[in-house]
CSV table of C-alpha atoms in Angstrom, one decimal:
chain,number,residue,atom,x,y,z
J,1,MET,CA,17.7,9.9,7.2
J,2,ARG,CA,15.3,8.7,10.0
J,3,ASP,CA,14.8,12.4,11.0
J,4,LYS,CA,13.5,13.1,7.5
J,5,ALA,CA,11.1,10.1,7.7
J,6,PHE,CA,9.7,11.6,11.0
J,7,ALA,CA,9.5,15.0,9.3
J,8,ILE,CA,7.3,13.4,6.6
J,9,ILE,CA,5.0,12.1,9.3
J,10,GLU,CA,4.7,15.5,10.9
J,11,GLU,CA,3.8,17.1,7.6
J,12,ILE,CA,1.1,14.6,6.8
J,13,LYS,CA,-0.4,15.1,10.3
J,14,LYS,CA,-1.1,18.7,9.3
J,15,ALA,CA,-3.6,17.5,6.7
J,16,VAL,CA,-4.9,14.2,8.3
J,17,LEU,CA,-5.9,14.4,11.9
J,18,GLY,CA,-6.0,11.6,14.5
J,19,LYS,CA,-4.6,8.9,12.2
J,20,ASP,CA,-1.0,8.7,13.3
J,21,ASP,CA,-0.8,4.9,13.1
J,22,ILE,CA,-2.2,4.8,9.6
J,23,ILE,CA,0.2,7.6,8.5
J,24,GLN,CA,3.2,5.7,9.9
J,25,LYS,CA,2.1,2.4,8.2
J,26,LEU,CA,1.7,4.1,4.8
J,27,LEU,CA,5.2,5.6,5.1
J,28,MET,CA,6.5,2.2,6.0
J,29,VAL,CA,5.0,0.6,2.9
J,30,ILE,CA,6.5,3.4,0.7
J,31,LEU,CA,9.9,2.8,2.3
J,32,ALA,CA,9.4,-1.0,1.6
J,33,LYS,CA,8.6,-0.3,-2.1
J,34,GLY,CA,5.1,-1.6,-1.7
J,35,HIS,CA,1.7,-0.6,-2.8
J,36,ILE,CA,-1.3,0.3,-0.6
J,37,LEU,CA,-5.0,-0.4,-0.8
J,38,LEU,CA,-7.3,1.8,1.3
J,39,GLU,CA,-10.7,0.4,1.8
J,40,ASP,CA,-13.1,2.8,3.4
J,41,ASN,CA,-16.3,4.8,3.1
J,42,PRO,CA,-16.2,7.9,0.9
J,43,GLY,CA,-15.2,11.2,2.4
J,44,VAL,CA,-12.9,10.0,5.2
J,45,GLY,CA,-9.7,11.4,3.7
J,46,LYS,CA,-8.2,8.7,1.5
J,47,THR,CA,-7.4,11.1,-1.3
J,48,THR,CA,-6.2,13.8,1.1
J,49,MET,CA,-3.8,11.3,2.6
J,50,ALA,CA,-2.3,10.5,-0.8
J,51,LEU,CA,-2.0,14.1,-1.8
J,52,ALA,CA,-0.3,15.0,1.4
J,53,PHE,CA,2.3,12.3,0.9
J,54,SER,CA,3.0,13.5,-2.7
J,55,LYS,CA,3.5,17.1,-1.4
J,56,ALA,CA,5.7,16.2,1.6
J,57,MET,CA,8.0,14.1,-0.6
J,58,GLU,CA,8.0,16.2,-3.8
J,59,LEU,CA,6.8,13.3,-5.9
J,60,ASP,CA,5.4,13.4,-9.4
J,61,TYR,CA,1.8,12.6,-8.6
J,62,LYS,CA,-1.1,11.6,-10.8
J,63,ARG,CA,-4.6,10.4,-10.2
J,64,ILE,CA,-7.4,8.6,-12.0
J,65,GLN,CA,-10.9,8.5,-10.8
J,66,PHE,CA,-11.9,5.0,-11.9
J,67,THR,CA,-15.3,4.6,-13.5
J,68,PRO,CA,-16.6,1.9,-15.9
J,69,GLU,CA,-15.7,4.2,-18.8
J,70,ILE,CA,-11.9,4.3,-18.0
J,71,MET,CA,-9.9,2.2,-20.4
J,72,PRO,CA,-6.5,0.5,-20.0
J,73,ALA,CA,-4.9,3.0,-22.3
J,74,ASP,CA,-5.8,5.8,-19.8
J,75,VAL,CA,-3.6,4.0,-17.3
J,76,VAL,CA,-0.6,2.7,-19.4
J,77,GLY,CA,-0.7,5.0,-22.4
J,78,PHE,CA,-1.2,4.5,-26.1
J,79,SER,CA,0.4,5.0,-29.5
J,80,VAL,CA,-0.7,7.7,-32.0
J,81,TYR,CA,0.1,7.6,-35.7
J,82,GLN,CA,2.1,10.7,-36.7
J,83,LYS,CA,1.3,11.6,-40.3
J,84,ASP,CA,4.3,13.8,-40.8
J,85,THR,CA,6.8,11.1,-39.9
J,86,GLY,CA,4.8,8.0,-40.7
J,87,THR,CA,5.6,6.6,-37.2
J,88,MET,CA,3.7,5.7,-34.1
J,89,GLU,CA,4.4,8.1,-31.1
J,90,TYR,CA,3.8,6.9,-27.6
J,91,GLN,CA,1.6,9.0,-25.4
J,92,PRO,CA,2.4,8.2,-21.7
J,93,GLY,CA,-0.4,7.0,-19.4
J,94,ALA,CA,-1.1,8.3,-15.9
J,95,ILE,CA,0.8,5.4,-14.3
J,96,LEU,CA,4.2,6.8,-15.4
J,97,CYS,CA,4.8,8.8,-12.2
J,98,ASN,CA,6.2,8.4,-8.7
J,99,LEU,CA,2.9,8.3,-6.8
J,100,PHE,CA,-0.2,7.0,-8.6
J,101,LEU,CA,-3.6,7.3,-6.9
J,102,ALA,CA,-6.2,4.8,-8.3
J,103,ASP,CA,-9.3,6.3,-6.8
J,104,GLU,CA,-12.3,3.9,-6.3
J,105,ILE,CA,-10.5,1.1,-8.2
J,106,ASN,CA,-13.3,-1.3,-7.6
J,107,ARG,CA,-15.7,0.8,-9.7
J,108,THR,CA,-13.9,0.1,-13.0
J,109,SER,CA,-13.8,-3.0,-15.2
J,110,SER,CA,-11.5,-6.0,-14.6
J,111,LYS,CA,-9.9,-5.2,-18.0
J,112,THR,CA,-8.8,-1.8,-16.7
J,113,GLN,CA,-7.8,-3.1,-13.3
J,114,SER,CA,-5.5,-5.6,-15.1
J,115,ALA,CA,-3.6,-2.8,-16.7
J,116,LEU,CA,-2.1,-2.1,-13.2
J,117,LEU,CA,-0.7,-5.6,-12.7
J,118,GLU,CA,2.6,-5.3,-14.6
J,119,ALA,CA,3.2,-1.8,-13.3
J,120,MET,CA,2.8,-2.9,-9.7
J,121,GLU,CA,4.8,-6.1,-9.9
J,122,GLU,CA,7.6,-5.2,-12.3
J,123,GLY,CA,7.7,-1.4,-12.3
J,124,SER,CA,7.1,-1.2,-16.1
J,125,VAL,CA,4.4,-0.9,-18.7
J,126,THR,CA,4.2,-2.6,-22.1
J,127,VAL,CA,2.4,-0.9,-25.0
J,128,ASP,CA,2.5,-2.3,-28.5
J,129,GLY,CA,5.2,-4.7,-27.6
J,130,ILE,CA,7.5,-2.1,-26.2
J,131,THR,CA,8.3,-2.1,-22.4
J,132,ARG,CA,9.0,1.2,-20.7
J,133,GLU,CA,10.3,1.5,-17.1
J,134,ILE,CA,8.3,3.5,-14.6
J,135,PRO,CA,10.2,6.3,-12.8
J,136,GLN,CA,11.5,5.4,-9.3
J,137,PRO,CA,10.5,5.6,-6.5
J,138,PHE,CA,7.1,4.3,-7.5
J,139,THR,CA,4.0,3.6,-5.3
J,140,VAL,CA,0.4,2.9,-6.1
J,141,ILE,CA,-2.2,4.0,-3.5
J,142,ALA,CA,-5.6,2.6,-4.5
J,143,THR,CA,-8.8,3.4,-2.8
J,144,GLU,CA,-12.0,1.2,-2.8
J,145,ASN,CA,-15.4,1.7,-1.4
J,146,PRO,CA,-16.8,-1.1,0.8
J,147,MET,CA,-18.2,-4.1,-1.1
J,148,GLY,CA,-21.9,-3.6,-1.5
J,149,SER,CA,-21.6,0.1,-2.3
J,150,ALA,CA,-23.4,1.2,-5.5
J,151,GLY,CA,-21.4,0.4,-8.6
J,152,THR,CA,-18.7,-1.7,-7.0
J,153,GLN,CA,-17.3,-5.1,-7.7
J,154,LEU,CA,-14.9,-7.5,-6.0
J,155,LEU,CA,-11.2,-7.1,-6.8
J,156,PRO,CA,-9.7,-10.4,-8.1
J,157,GLU,CA,-7.3,-12.2,-5.9
J,158,SER,CA,-4.4,-11.6,-8.3
J,159,GLN,CA,-5.0,-7.9,-8.0
J,160,LEU,CA,-5.3,-7.9,-4.2
J,161,ASP,CA,-2.1,-10.0,-3.8
J,162,ARG,CA,-0.1,-7.2,-5.4
J,163,PHE,CA,-1.0,-4.7,-2.6
J,164,MET,CA,1.5,-5.0,0.2
J,165,VAL,CA,-1.2,-3.9,2.7
J,166,ARG,CA,-4.9,-3.2,2.9
J,167,LEU,CA,-5.7,-0.5,5.4
J,168,SER,CA,-8.8,1.4,6.7
J,169,ILE,CA,-8.6,5.0,7.8
J,170,GLY,CA,-12.0,5.0,9.6
J,171,TYR,CA,-14.1,7.9,10.8
J,172,PRO,CA,-12.4,10.6,12.9
J,173,LYS,CA,-12.9,10.8,16.6
J,174,LEU,CA,-15.1,13.6,18.0
J,175,LYS,CA,-12.3,16.0,18.9
J,176,ASP,CA,-10.7,15.5,15.5
J,177,GLU,CA,-14.0,16.1,13.7
J,178,VAL,CA,-14.4,19.4,15.6
J,179,GLU,CA,-10.9,20.4,14.5
J,180,ILE,CA,-11.7,19.5,10.9
J,181,LEU,CA,-14.8,21.8,11.0
J,182,LYS,CA,-12.8,24.6,12.5
J,183,ARG,CA,-10.2,24.5,9.7
J,184,LEU,CA,-12.9,25.3,7.1
J,185,LYS,CA,-12.5,29.0,7.8
J,186,GLY,CA,-8.8,29.0,7.4
J,187,LYS,CA,-6.1,27.5,5.2
J,188,SER,CA,-6.8,23.9,4.3
J,189,GLY,CA,-4.7,21.2,5.8
J,190,LEU,CA,-3.1,20.3,2.5
J,191,GLY,CA,-2.1,23.9,2.0
J,192,LYS,CA,0.0,23.7,5.2
J,193,VAL,CA,2.0,20.6,4.0
J,194,HIS,CA,5.5,21.4,2.8
J,195,CYS,CA,8.1,19.3,1.0
J,196,VAL,CA,10.6,18.0,3.4
J,197,VAL,CA,12.3,15.3,1.3
J,198,THR,CA,13.1,14.8,-2.4
J,199,ALA,CA,12.7,11.7,-4.5
J,200,SER,CA,16.4,11.0,-4.2
J,201,ASP,CA,16.1,11.2,-0.4
J,202,LEU,CA,13.3,8.7,-0.5
J,203,LEU,CA,15.4,6.3,-2.7
J,204,GLU,CA,18.2,6.6,-0.1
J,205,MET,CA,15.8,5.7,2.7
J,206,GLN,CA,14.5,2.8,0.8
J,207,GLN,CA,18.1,1.5,0.3
J,208,GLN,CA,18.7,1.8,4.1
J,209,VAL,CA,15.6,-0.2,4.8
J,210,GLU,CA,16.8,-3.0,2.4
J,211,GLU,CA,20.0,-3.2,4.5
J,212,VAL,CA,18.1,-3.9,7.8
J,213,HIS,CA,19.3,-7.3,9.1
J,214,ILE,CA,17.0,-10.3,9.5
J,215,ASP,CA,18.1,-13.3,11.4
J,216,ASP,CA,17.6,-16.8,10.1
J,217,SER,CA,15.2,-17.5,13.0
J,218,ILE,CA,13.0,-14.6,11.9
J,219,TYR,CA,12.9,-15.9,8.3
J,220,GLU,CA,11.7,-19.2,9.7
J,221,TYR,CA,9.2,-17.5,11.9
J,222,ILE,CA,7.7,-15.7,8.9
J,223,ALA,CA,7.6,-18.9,6.9
J,224,ARG,CA,5.9,-20.8,9.7
J,225,LEU,CA,3.2,-18.1,10.0
J,226,VAL,CA,2.5,-18.2,6.2
J,227,VAL,CA,2.5,-21.9,5.9
J,228,ALA,CA,0.0,-22.1,8.8
J,229,THR,CA,-2.5,-20.1,6.7
J,230,ARG,CA,-2.2,-22.8,4.0
J,231,ASP,CA,-2.8,-25.7,6.3
J,232,HIS,CA,-5.7,-24.2,8.4
J,233,PRO,CA,-9.0,-26.1,8.1
J,234,HIS,CA,-11.0,-22.9,7.8
J,235,ILE,CA,-8.9,-21.3,5.0
J,236,ARG,CA,-9.6,-22.2,1.4
J,237,MET,CA,-6.7,-20.2,0.0
J,238,GLY,CA,-3.7,-19.3,2.1
J,239,VAL,CA,-1.0,-16.7,1.7
J,240,SER,CA,1.3,-16.9,-1.4
J,241,PRO,CA,5.1,-16.5,-1.4
J,242,ARG,CA,4.4,-12.9,-2.5
J,243,GLY,CA,2.7,-12.4,0.9
J,244,SER,CA,5.7,-13.8,2.8
J,245,ILE,CA,8.0,-11.5,0.8
J,246,ALA,CA,5.8,-8.6,1.7
J,247,LEU,CA,6.1,-9.5,5.4
J,248,VAL,CA,9.9,-9.5,5.1
J,249,ARG,CA,10.1,-6.2,3.3
J,250,LEU,CA,7.6,-4.4,5.6
J,251,SER,CA,9.1,-5.8,8.8
J,252,ARG,CA,12.4,-4.3,7.7
J,253,ALA,CA,10.7,-0.9,7.3
J,254,ALA,CA,9.0,-1.3,10.7
J,255,ALA,CA,12.4,-2.0,12.3
J,256,TRP,CA,14.0,1.0,10.6
J,257,ILE,CA,11.2,3.3,11.6
J,258,ASN,CA,11.6,2.1,15.2
J,259,ASN,CA,15.3,3.1,15.1
J,260,ARG,CA,16.7,-0.5,14.8
J,261,ASP,CA,18.9,-2.0,12.1
J,262,TYR,CA,17.6,-5.5,12.8
J,263,VAL,CA,14.1,-7.1,12.8
J,264,VAL,CA,12.5,-8.5,16.0
J,265,PRO,CA,9.2,-10.5,16.3
J,266,LYS,CA,7.2,-7.5,17.4
J,267,ASP,CA,7.9,-5.8,14.0
J,268,ILE,CA,6.1,-8.7,12.3
J,269,GLU,CA,3.3,-8.7,14.8
J,270,GLN,CA,2.8,-5.0,14.2
J,271,ILE,CA,2.1,-5.5,10.5
J,272,LEU,CA,0.9,-9.1,10.2
J,273,TYR,CA,-2.9,-8.4,9.9
J,274,ASP,CA,-2.4,-5.5,7.4
J,275,VAL,CA,-0.2,-7.7,5.1
J,276,LEU,CA,-2.1,-11.0,5.3
J,277,GLU,CA,-5.8,-10.5,5.9
J,278,HIS,CA,-6.7,-9.4,2.3
J,279,ARG,CA,-4.8,-12.4,0.9
J,280,LEU,CA,-6.9,-15.0,2.7
J,281,VAL,CA,-10.0,-16.7,1.3
J,282,LEU,CA,-12.1,-18.5,3.9
J,283,ASN,CA,-14.0,-21.7,3.1
J,284,ALA,CA,-17.8,-22.2,3.5
J,285,GLN,CA,-17.4,-23.7,7.0
J,286,ALA,CA,-15.7,-20.6,8.3
J,287,LYS,CA,-18.4,-18.4,6.9
J,288,VAL,CA,-21.2,-20.5,8.4
J,289,GLU,CA,-19.5,-20.3,11.8
J,290,GLY,CA,-19.0,-16.6,11.5
J,291,THR,CA,-15.2,-16.9,11.7
J,292,THR,CA,-13.3,-13.8,10.6
J,293,LYS,CA,-9.9,-13.6,9.0
J,294,HIS,CA,-8.6,-11.5,11.8
J,295,SER,CA,-9.5,-14.1,14.4
J,296,LEU,CA,-7.9,-16.8,12.4
J,297,LEU,CA,-4.7,-14.8,12.2
J,298,GLN,CA,-4.8,-14.2,15.9
J,299,GLU,CA,-5.1,-17.9,16.4
J,300,ILE,CA,-2.1,-18.6,14.1
J,301,LEU,CA,0.0,-15.9,15.7
J,302,LYS,CA,-0.7,-17.3,19.2
J,303,SER,CA,0.1,-20.9,18.2
J,304,THR,CA,3.3,-20.1,16.4
J,305,PRO,CA,6.2,-19.6,18.8
J,306,ALA,CA,8.2,-16.5,18.3
J,307,PRO,CA,12.0,-16.8,18.2
J,308,LYS,CA,14.0,-15.4,21.1
J,309,LEU,CA,16.9,-13.4,19.7
J,310,VAL,CA,20.1,-13.4,21.7
């Protein structure tokens, strides 16, 4: 199945140039059954990335462009009274799919954002007291514009904590930008992406990732890293147990992608910043001193001894 995972990466690279590391990390999150937050400037390919993944994996894909007018019912669905039968009939919302793109999530209201919480945590939606399961596999890819952009607002910590990672695509390099411009006269990159795996293939890959072995010393290493964020004098709110669980799940995916059936410390180091940075809240002292979340995690990683596996 690893060959199929690498085939997915090759297909995505047809549509997204020069971002191989981001593509691999997105696939790792999907294999770990997590959700992704892409924070970046408009126009750098966030939506193209999500569309390419849906095409390469033959997933049922839906998208909502979030604005202040979008209501929770647009996300989770609603019930409509049927006069002929005298009953309420459920109309599914956009979230009932395999890959849901929440575009510019930080432009909508907190009430609408909260409609995603149950779906992301429990894989279900509840409307009028009835809970409905979301089809599996299921992944949310949300995009947000940088804070300070017109019409944006901060995502609450409870929302951020449900994203396994927060990533940034960034602007393309010069040679990649030239290639993007050349492609304007031909078939679009998305048009070249073909399906290489089915939803059932993806479920099998996810199962293989769950079976990757983690030694007890690795579990303790992850716990020590997380606890260090809670005890640091510059951090007002450290990483929750949900964050440590995300580290475990994504480290398994990193090991699997790297052709191993066991996790080593470098797997954790590869994903640490992507998993933990958005979960930290710094205190006033850190902000005054200009300390960044990244530098604090570097300090914690350096001061926490990694286990030596025999």
